[in-house]
mmCIF file of C-alpha atoms and ligand atoms in Angstrom:
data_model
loop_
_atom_site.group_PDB
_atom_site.id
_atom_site.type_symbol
_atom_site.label_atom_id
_atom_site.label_comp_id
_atom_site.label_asym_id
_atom_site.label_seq_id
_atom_site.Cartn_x
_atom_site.Cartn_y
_atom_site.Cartn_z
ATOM 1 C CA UNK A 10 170.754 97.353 45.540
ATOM 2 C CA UNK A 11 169.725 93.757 45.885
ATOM 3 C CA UNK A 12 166.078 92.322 45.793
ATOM 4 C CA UNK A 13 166.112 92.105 49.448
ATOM 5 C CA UNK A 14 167.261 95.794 50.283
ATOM 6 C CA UNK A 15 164.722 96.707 47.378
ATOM 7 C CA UNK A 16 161.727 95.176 48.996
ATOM 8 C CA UNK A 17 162.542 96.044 53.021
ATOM 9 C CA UNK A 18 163.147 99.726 51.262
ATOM 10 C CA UNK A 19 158.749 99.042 50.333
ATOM 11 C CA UNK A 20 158.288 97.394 53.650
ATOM 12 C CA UNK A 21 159.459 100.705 55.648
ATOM 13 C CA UNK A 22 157.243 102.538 53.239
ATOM 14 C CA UNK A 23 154.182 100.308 54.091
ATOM 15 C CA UNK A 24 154.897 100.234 57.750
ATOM 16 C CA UNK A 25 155.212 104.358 58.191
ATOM 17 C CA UNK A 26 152.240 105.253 55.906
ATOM 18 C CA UNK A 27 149.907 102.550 57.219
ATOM 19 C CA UNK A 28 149.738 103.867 59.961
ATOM 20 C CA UNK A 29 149.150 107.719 58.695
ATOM 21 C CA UNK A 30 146.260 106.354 56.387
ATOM 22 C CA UNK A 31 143.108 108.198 57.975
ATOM 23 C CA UNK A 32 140.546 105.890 56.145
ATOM 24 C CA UNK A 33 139.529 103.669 53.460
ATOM 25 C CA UNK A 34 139.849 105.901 50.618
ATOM 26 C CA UNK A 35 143.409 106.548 51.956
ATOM 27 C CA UNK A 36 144.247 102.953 52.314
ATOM 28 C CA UNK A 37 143.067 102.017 48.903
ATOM 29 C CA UNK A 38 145.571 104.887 47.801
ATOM 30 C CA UNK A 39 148.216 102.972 49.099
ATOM 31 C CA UNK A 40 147.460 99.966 47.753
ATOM 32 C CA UNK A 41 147.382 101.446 44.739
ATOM 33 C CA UNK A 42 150.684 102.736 45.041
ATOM 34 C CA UNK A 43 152.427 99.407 46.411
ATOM 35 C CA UNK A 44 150.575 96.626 44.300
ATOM 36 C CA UNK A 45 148.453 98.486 41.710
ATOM 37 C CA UNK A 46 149.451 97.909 38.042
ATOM 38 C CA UNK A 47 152.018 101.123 38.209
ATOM 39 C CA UNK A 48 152.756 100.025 41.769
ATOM 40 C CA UNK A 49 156.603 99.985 43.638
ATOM 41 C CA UNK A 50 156.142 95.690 43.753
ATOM 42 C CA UNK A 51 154.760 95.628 40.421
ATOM 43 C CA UNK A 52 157.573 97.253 39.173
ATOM 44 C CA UNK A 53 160.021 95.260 40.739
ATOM 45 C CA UNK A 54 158.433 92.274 39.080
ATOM 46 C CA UNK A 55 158.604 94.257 35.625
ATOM 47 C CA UNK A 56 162.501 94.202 36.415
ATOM 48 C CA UNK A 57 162.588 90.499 36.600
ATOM 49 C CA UNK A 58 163.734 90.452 33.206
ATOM 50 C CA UNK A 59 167.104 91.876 33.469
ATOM 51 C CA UNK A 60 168.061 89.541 35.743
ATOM 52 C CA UNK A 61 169.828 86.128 34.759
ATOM 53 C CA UNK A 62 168.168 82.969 34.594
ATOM 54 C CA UNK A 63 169.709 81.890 37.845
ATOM 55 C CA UNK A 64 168.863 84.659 39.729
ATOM 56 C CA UNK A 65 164.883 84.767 38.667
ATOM 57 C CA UNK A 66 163.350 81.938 41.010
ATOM 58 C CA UNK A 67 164.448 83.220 44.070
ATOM 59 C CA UNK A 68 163.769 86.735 43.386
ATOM 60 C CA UNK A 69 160.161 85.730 42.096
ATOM 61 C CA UNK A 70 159.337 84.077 45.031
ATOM 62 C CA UNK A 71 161.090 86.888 47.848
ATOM 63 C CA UNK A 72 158.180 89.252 45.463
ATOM 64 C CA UNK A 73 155.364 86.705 46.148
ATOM 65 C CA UNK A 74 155.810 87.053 49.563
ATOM 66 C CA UNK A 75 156.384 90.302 50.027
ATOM 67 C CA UNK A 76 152.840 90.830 47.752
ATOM 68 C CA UNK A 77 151.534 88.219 50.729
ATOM 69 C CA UNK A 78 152.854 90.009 53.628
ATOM 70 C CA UNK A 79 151.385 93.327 52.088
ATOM 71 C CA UNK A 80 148.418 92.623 51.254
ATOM 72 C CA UNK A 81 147.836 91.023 54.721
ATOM 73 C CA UNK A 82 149.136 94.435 56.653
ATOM 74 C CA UNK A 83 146.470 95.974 53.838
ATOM 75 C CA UNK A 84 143.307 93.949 55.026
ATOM 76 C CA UNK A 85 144.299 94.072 58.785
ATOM 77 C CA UNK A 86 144.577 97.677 58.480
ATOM 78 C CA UNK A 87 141.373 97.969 56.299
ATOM 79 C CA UNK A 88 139.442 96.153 59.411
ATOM 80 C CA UNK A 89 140.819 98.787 61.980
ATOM 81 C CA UNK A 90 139.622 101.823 59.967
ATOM 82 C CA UNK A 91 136.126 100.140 59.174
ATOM 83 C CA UNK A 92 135.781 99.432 62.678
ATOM 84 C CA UNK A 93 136.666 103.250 64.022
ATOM 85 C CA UNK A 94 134.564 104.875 60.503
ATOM 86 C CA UNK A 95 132.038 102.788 62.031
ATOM 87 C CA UNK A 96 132.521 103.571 65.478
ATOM 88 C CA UNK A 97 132.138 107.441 64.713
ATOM 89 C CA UNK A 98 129.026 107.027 62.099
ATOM 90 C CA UNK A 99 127.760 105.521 65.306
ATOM 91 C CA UNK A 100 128.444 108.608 67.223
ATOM 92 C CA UNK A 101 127.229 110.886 64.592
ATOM 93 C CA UNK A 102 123.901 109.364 64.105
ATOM 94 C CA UNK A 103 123.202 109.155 68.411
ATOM 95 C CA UNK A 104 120.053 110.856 69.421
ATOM 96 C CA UNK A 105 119.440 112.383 72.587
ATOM 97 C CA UNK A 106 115.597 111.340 73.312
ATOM 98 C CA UNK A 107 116.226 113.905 76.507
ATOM 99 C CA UNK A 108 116.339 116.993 73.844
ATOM 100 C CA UNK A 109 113.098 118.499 73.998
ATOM 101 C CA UNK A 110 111.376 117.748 70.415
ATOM 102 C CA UNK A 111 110.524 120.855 67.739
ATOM 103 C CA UNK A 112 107.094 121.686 67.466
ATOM 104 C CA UNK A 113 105.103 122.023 64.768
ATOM 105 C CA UNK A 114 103.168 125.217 64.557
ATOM 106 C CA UNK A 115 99.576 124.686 65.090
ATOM 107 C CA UNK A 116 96.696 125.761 62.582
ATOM 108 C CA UNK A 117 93.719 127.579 63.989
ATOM 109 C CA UNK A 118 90.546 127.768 62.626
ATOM 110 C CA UNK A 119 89.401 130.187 60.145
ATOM 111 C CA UNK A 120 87.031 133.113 61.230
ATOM 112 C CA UNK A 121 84.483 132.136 59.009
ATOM 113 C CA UNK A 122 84.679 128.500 60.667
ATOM 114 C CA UNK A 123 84.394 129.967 64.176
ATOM 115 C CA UNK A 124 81.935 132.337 63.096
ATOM 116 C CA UNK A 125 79.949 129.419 62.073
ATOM 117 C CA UNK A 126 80.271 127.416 64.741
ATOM 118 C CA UNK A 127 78.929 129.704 66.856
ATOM 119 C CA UNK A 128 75.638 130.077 64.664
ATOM 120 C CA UNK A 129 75.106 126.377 64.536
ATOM 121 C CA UNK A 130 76.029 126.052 68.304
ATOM 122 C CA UNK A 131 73.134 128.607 68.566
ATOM 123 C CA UNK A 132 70.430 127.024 66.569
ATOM 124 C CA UNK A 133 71.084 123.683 67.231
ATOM 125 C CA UNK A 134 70.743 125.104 71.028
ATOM 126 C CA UNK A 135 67.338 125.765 70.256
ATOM 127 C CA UNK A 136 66.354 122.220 68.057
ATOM 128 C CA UNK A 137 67.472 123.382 64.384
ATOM 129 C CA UNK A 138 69.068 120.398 62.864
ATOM 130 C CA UNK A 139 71.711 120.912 60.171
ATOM 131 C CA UNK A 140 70.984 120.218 56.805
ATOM 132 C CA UNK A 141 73.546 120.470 53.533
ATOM 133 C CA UNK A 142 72.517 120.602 49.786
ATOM 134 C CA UNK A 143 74.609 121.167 46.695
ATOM 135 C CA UNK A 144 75.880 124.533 45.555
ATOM 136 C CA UNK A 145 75.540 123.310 41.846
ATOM 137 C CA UNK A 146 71.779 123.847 41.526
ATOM 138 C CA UNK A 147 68.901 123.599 39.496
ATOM 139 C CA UNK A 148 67.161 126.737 38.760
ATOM 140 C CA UNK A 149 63.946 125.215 39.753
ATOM 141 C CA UNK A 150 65.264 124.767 43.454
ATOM 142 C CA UNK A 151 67.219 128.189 43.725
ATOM 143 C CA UNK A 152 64.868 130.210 41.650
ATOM 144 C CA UNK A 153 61.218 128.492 40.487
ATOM 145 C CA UNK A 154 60.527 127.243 43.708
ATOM 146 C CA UNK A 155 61.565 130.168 45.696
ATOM 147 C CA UNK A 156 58.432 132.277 44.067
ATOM 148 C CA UNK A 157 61.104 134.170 41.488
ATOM 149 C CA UNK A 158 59.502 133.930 38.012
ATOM 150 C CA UNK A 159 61.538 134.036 34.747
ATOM 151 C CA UNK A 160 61.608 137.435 34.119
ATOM 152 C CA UNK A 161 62.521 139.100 38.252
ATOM 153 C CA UNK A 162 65.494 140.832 38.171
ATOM 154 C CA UNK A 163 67.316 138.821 40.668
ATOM 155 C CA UNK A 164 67.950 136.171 37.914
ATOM 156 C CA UNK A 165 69.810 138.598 35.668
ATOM 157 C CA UNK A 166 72.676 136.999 34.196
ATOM 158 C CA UNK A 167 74.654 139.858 35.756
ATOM 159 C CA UNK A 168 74.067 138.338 39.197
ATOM 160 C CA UNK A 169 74.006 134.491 38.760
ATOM 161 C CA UNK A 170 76.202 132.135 37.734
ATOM 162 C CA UNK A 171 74.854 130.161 34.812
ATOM 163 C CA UNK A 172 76.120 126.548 33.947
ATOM 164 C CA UNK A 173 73.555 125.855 31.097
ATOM 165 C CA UNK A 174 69.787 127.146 30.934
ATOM 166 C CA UNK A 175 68.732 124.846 34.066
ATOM 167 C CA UNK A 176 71.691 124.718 36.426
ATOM 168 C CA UNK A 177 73.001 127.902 38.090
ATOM 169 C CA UNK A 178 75.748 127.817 41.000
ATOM 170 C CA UNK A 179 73.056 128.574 44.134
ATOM 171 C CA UNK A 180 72.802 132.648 44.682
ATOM 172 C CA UNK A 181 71.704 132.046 47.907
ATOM 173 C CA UNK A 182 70.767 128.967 50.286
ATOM 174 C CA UNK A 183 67.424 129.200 50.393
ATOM 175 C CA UNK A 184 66.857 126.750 47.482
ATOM 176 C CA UNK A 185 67.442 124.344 50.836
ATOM 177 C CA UNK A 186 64.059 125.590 51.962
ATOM 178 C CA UNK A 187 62.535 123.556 49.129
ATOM 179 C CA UNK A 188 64.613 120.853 49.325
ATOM 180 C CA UNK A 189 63.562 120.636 52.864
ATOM 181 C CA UNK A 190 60.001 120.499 52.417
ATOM 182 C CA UNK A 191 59.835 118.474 49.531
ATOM 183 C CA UNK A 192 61.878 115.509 51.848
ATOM 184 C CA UNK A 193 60.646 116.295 55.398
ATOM 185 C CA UNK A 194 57.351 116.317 57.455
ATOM 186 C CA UNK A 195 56.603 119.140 59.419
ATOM 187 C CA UNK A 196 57.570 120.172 62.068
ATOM 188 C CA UNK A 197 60.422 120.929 60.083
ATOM 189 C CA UNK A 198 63.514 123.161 62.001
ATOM 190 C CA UNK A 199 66.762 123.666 59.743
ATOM 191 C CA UNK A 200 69.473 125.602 59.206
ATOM 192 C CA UNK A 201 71.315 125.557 56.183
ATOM 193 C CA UNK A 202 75.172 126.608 56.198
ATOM 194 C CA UNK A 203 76.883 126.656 52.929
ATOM 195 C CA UNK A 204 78.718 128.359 50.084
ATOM 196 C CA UNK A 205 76.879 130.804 47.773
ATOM 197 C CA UNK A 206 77.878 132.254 44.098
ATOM 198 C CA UNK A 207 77.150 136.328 42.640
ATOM 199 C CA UNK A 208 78.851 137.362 39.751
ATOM 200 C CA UNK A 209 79.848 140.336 42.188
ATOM 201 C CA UNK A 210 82.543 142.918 42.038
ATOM 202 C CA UNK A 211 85.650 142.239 44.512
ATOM 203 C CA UNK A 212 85.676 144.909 47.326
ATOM 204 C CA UNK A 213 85.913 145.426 50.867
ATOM 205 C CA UNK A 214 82.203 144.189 50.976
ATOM 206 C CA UNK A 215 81.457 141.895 48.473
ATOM 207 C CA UNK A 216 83.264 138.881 46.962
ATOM 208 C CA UNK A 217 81.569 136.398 44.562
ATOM 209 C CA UNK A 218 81.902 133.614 46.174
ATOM 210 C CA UNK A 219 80.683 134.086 50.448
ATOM 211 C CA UNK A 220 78.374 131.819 52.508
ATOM 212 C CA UNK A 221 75.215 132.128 53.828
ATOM 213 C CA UNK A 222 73.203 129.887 56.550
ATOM 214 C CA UNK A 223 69.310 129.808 56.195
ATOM 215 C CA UNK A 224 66.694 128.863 58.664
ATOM 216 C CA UNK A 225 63.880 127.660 58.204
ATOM 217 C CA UNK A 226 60.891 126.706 60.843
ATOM 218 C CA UNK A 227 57.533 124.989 59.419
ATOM 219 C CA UNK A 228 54.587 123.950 61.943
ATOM 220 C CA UNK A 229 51.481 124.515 62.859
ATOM 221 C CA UNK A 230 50.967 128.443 64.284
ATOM 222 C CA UNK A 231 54.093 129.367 63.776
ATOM 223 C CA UNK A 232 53.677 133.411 63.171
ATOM 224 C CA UNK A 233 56.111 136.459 63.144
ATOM 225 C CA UNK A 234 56.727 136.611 66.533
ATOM 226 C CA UNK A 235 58.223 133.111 66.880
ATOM 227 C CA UNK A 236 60.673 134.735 63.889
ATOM 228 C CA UNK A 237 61.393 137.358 66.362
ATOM 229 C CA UNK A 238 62.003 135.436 69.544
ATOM 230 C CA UNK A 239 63.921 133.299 67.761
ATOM 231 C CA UNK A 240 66.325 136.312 66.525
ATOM 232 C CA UNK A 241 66.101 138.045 69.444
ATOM 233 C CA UNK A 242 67.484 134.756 71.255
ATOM 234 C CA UNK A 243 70.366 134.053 68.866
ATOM 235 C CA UNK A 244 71.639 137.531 68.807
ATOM 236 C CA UNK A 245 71.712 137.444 72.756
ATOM 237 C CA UNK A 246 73.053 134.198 72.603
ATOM 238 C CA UNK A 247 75.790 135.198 70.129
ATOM 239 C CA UNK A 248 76.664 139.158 71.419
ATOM 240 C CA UNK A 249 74.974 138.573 74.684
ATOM 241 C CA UNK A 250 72.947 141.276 76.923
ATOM 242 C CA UNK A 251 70.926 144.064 75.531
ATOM 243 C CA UNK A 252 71.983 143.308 71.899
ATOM 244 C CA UNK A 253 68.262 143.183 69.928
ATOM 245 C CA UNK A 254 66.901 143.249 66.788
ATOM 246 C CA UNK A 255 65.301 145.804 64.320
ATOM 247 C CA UNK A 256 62.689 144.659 61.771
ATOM 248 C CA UNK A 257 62.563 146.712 58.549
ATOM 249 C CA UNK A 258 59.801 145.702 56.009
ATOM 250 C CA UNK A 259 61.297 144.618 53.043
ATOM 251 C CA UNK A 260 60.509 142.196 49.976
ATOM 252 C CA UNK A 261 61.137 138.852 49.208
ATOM 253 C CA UNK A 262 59.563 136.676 46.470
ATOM 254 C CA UNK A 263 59.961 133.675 48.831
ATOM 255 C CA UNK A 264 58.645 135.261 52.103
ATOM 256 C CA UNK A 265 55.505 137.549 52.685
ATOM 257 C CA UNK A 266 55.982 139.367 55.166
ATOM 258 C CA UNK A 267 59.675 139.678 54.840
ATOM 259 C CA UNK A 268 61.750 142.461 57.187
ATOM 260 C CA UNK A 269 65.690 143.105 56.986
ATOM 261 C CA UNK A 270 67.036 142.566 60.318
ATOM 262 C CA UNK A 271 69.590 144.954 62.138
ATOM 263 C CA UNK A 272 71.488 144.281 65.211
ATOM 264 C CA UNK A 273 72.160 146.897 67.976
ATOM 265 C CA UNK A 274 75.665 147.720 66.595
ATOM 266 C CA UNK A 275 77.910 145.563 68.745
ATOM 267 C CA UNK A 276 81.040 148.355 69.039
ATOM 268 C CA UNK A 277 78.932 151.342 70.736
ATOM 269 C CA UNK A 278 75.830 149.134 71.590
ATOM 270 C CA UNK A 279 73.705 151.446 69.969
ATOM 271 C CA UNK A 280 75.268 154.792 70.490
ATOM 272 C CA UNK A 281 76.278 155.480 66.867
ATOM 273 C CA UNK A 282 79.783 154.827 65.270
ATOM 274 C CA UNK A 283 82.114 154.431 62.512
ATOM 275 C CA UNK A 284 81.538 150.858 61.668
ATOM 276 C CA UNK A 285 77.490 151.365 61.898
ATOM 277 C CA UNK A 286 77.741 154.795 60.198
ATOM 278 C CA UNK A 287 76.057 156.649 63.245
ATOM 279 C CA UNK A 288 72.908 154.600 63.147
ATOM 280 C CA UNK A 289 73.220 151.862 66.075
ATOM 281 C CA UNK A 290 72.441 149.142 63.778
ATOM 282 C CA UNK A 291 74.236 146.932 61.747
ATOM 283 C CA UNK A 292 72.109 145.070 59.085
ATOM 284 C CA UNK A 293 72.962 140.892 59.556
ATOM 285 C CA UNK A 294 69.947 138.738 57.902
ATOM 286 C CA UNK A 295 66.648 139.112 55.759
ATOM 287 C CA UNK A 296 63.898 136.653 56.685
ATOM 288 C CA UNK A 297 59.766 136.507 56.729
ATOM 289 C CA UNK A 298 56.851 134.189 57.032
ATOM 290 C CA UNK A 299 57.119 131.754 54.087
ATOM 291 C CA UNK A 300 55.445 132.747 51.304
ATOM 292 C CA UNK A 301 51.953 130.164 51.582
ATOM 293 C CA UNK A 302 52.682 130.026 47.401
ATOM 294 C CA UNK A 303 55.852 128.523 48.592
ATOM 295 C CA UNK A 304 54.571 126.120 50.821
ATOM 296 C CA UNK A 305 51.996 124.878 48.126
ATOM 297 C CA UNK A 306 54.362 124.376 45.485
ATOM 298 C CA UNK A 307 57.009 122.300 48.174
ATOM 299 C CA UNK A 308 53.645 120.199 48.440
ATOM 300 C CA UNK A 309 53.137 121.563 52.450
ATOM 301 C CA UNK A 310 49.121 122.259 52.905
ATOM 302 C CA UNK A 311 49.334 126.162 53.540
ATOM 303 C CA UNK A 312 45.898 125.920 55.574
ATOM 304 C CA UNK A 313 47.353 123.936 57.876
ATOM 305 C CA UNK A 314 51.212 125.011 58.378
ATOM 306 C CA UNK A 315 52.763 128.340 58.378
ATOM 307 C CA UNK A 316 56.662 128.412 58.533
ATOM 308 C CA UNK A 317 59.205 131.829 58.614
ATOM 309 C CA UNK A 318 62.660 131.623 56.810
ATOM 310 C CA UNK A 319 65.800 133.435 57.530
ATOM 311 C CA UNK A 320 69.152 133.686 55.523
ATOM 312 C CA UNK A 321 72.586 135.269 57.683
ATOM 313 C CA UNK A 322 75.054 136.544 55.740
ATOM 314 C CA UNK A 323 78.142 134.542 57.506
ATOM 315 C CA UNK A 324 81.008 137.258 56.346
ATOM 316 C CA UNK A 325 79.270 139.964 57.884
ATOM 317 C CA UNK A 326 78.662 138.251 61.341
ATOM 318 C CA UNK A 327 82.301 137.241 61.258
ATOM 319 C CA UNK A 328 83.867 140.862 60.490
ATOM 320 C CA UNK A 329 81.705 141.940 62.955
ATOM 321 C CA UNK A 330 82.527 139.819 65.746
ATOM 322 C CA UNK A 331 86.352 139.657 64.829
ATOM 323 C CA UNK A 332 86.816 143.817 63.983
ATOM 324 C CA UNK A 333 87.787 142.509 60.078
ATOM 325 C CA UNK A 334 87.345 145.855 58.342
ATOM 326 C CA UNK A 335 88.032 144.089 54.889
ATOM 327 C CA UNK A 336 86.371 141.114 53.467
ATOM 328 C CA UNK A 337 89.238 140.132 51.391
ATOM 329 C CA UNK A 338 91.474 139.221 54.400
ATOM 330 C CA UNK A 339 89.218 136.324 55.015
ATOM 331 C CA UNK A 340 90.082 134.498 51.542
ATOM 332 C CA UNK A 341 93.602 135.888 51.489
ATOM 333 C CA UNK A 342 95.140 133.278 53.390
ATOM 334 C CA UNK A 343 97.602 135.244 55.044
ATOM 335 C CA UNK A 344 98.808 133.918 58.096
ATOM 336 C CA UNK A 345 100.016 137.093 59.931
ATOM 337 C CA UNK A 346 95.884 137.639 59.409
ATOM 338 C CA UNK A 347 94.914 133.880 60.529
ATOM 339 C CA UNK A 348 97.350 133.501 62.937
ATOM 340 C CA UNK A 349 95.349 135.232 65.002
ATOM 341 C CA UNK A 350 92.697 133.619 65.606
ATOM 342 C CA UNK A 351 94.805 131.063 67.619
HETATM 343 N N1 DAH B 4 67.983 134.576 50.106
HETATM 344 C C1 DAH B 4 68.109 135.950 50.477
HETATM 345 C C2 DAH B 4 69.361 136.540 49.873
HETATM 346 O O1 DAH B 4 70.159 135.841 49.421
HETATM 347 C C3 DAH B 4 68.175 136.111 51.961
HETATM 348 C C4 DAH B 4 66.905 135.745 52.635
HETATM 349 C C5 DAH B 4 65.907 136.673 52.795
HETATM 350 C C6 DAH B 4 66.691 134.465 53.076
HETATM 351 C C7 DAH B 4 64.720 136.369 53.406
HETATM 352 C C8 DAH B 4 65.468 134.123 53.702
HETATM 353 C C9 DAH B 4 64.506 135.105 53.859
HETATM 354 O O2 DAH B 4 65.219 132.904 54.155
HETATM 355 O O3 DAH B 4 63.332 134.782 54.494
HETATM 356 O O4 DAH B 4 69.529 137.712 49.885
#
């Protein structure tokens, strides 16, 4: 076969699988195949050498075109597939903007938030302004000043949190009652929302870490039965109708008088049930008329002002009001739990 036949023999080969290549990577293939170094021209040109002197020119320069013509079919072919690979990335990546759009899934807040909200809603309702103080504390704040001496049991290491000899994480809030009067003039109204720390047992009551909101009032003739309208108001306010309080005497080192305060039991209103063990009452806050030894140390003239103090325990109010029988499902996290508070 002569150079010619040889090299139209390539050109039929080009011309039918040009047209099957599907893409680039195909057409590089082929490429390969015709002009790489192991290619069908290539090895034409390899054969060069067996042919007579006479015969080489001519031969050499029917390959040089032939690698011409090729490698122009190549490129023009390369440009059509670019164009339709193009084309259909084009396609792919279209967005309908009519499609409606996925939605995120919403958060809600946490019981304990609404629960609070709801108590600040309250006070601030009646003039309490908000006030926020560290939960790292000094003893002096959560203990000294609040009237609990050295040696009262409430400071056992079994209950508080030490950090070193004169910084405890707060057991309660009502270190905020000092920090109050020690920066504010009466007539002081606060309440006090915030974290509290008891080296506590875990159960479906107690948890070491919970959070507490305290109140505090200071004025001139303020006297128990402010303390009680002022209960009596937020637990109407928060359960509505015909929910009241109960005043128990009680004792606190930081209050004198000091009562524990039950609410009618919000599930029978009174009646007697499983959640307030037959007695109508469901124990929510201890307060009393600040203790005048208090008021003298926070440098407030206890001839003058009288104040009363409450603390709420905020996970009781808020497995109250949402049915939670467990107080672990509250810093579980679970969403089948939070999810429905939506
Ligand atoms: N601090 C008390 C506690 O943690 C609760 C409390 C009782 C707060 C009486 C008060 C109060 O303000 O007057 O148990």
């Amino acid at each position: 076969m002569g150079m010619k036949e040889k090299i139209a023999e390539i050109h039929q080969l080009m011309a039918t699988e040009l047209g099957k290549t599907d893409g680039t990577q195909a057409l590089e293939n082929l490429r390969v195949k015709v002009l790489g170094k192991k290619g069908e021209l290539t090895a034409l040109l390899r054969g060069m050498g067996q042919l007579s002197p006479e015969e080489r020119p001519a031969a050499g320069q029917l390959i040089n075109e032939a690698r011409e013509k090729f490698t122009a079919m190549l490129d023009s072919r390369l440009q059509e597939l670019k164009a339709l690979e193009r084309e259909a990335a084009l396609k792919k990546e279209t967005i309908d903007v009519t499609q409606p759009a996925p939605q995120p899934e919403m958060g809600s807040e946490h019981p304990l938030t609404l629960a609070l909200h709801e108590l600040v809603d309250c006070f601030t309702g009646m003039g309490f302004e908000v006030m926020e103080g560290p939960e790292v504390e000094l003893d002096h704040y959560n203990f000294e000043l609040m009237n609990i001496p050295k040696n009262h049991p409430a400071r056992d290491a079994q209950d508080t949190f030490y950090i070193d000899d004169n910084i405890v994480l707060r057991t309660h809030t009502s270190p905020m009652q000092a920090r109050a009067m020690l920066t504010k003039k009466p007539p002081i109204r606060i309440i006090c929302p915030g974290r509290v720390y008891r080296a506590d047992e875990v159960d479906a009551t107690h948890s070491p870490v919970f959070h507490q909101m305290e109140g505090l009032v200071i004025d001139k003739d303020v006297n128990m039965a402010d303390l009680r309208g002022t209960l009596n108001a937020f637990a109407e306010r928060l359960y509505g109708k015909g929910i009241t309080t109960r005043f128990r005497p009680s004792f606190f080192p930081f209050t004198e008088p000091s009562a524990e305060v039950d609410l009618t039991c919000v599930s029978c209103h009174g009646k007697g049930c499983r959640i307030c063990k037959g007695t109508g009452w469901i124990e929510v806050l201890g307060c009393g008329m600040v203790n005048p030894k208090v008021l003298e140390m926070c440098g407030i003239d206890s001839t003058v002002y009288s104040g009363f103090a409450f603390g709420i325990g905020l996970e009781r109010i808020a497995m109250q009001r949402y049915s939670v029988p467990d107080m672990r499902l509250l810093y579980e996290g679970d969403m089948r739990f939070l999810g429905q508070f939506k």
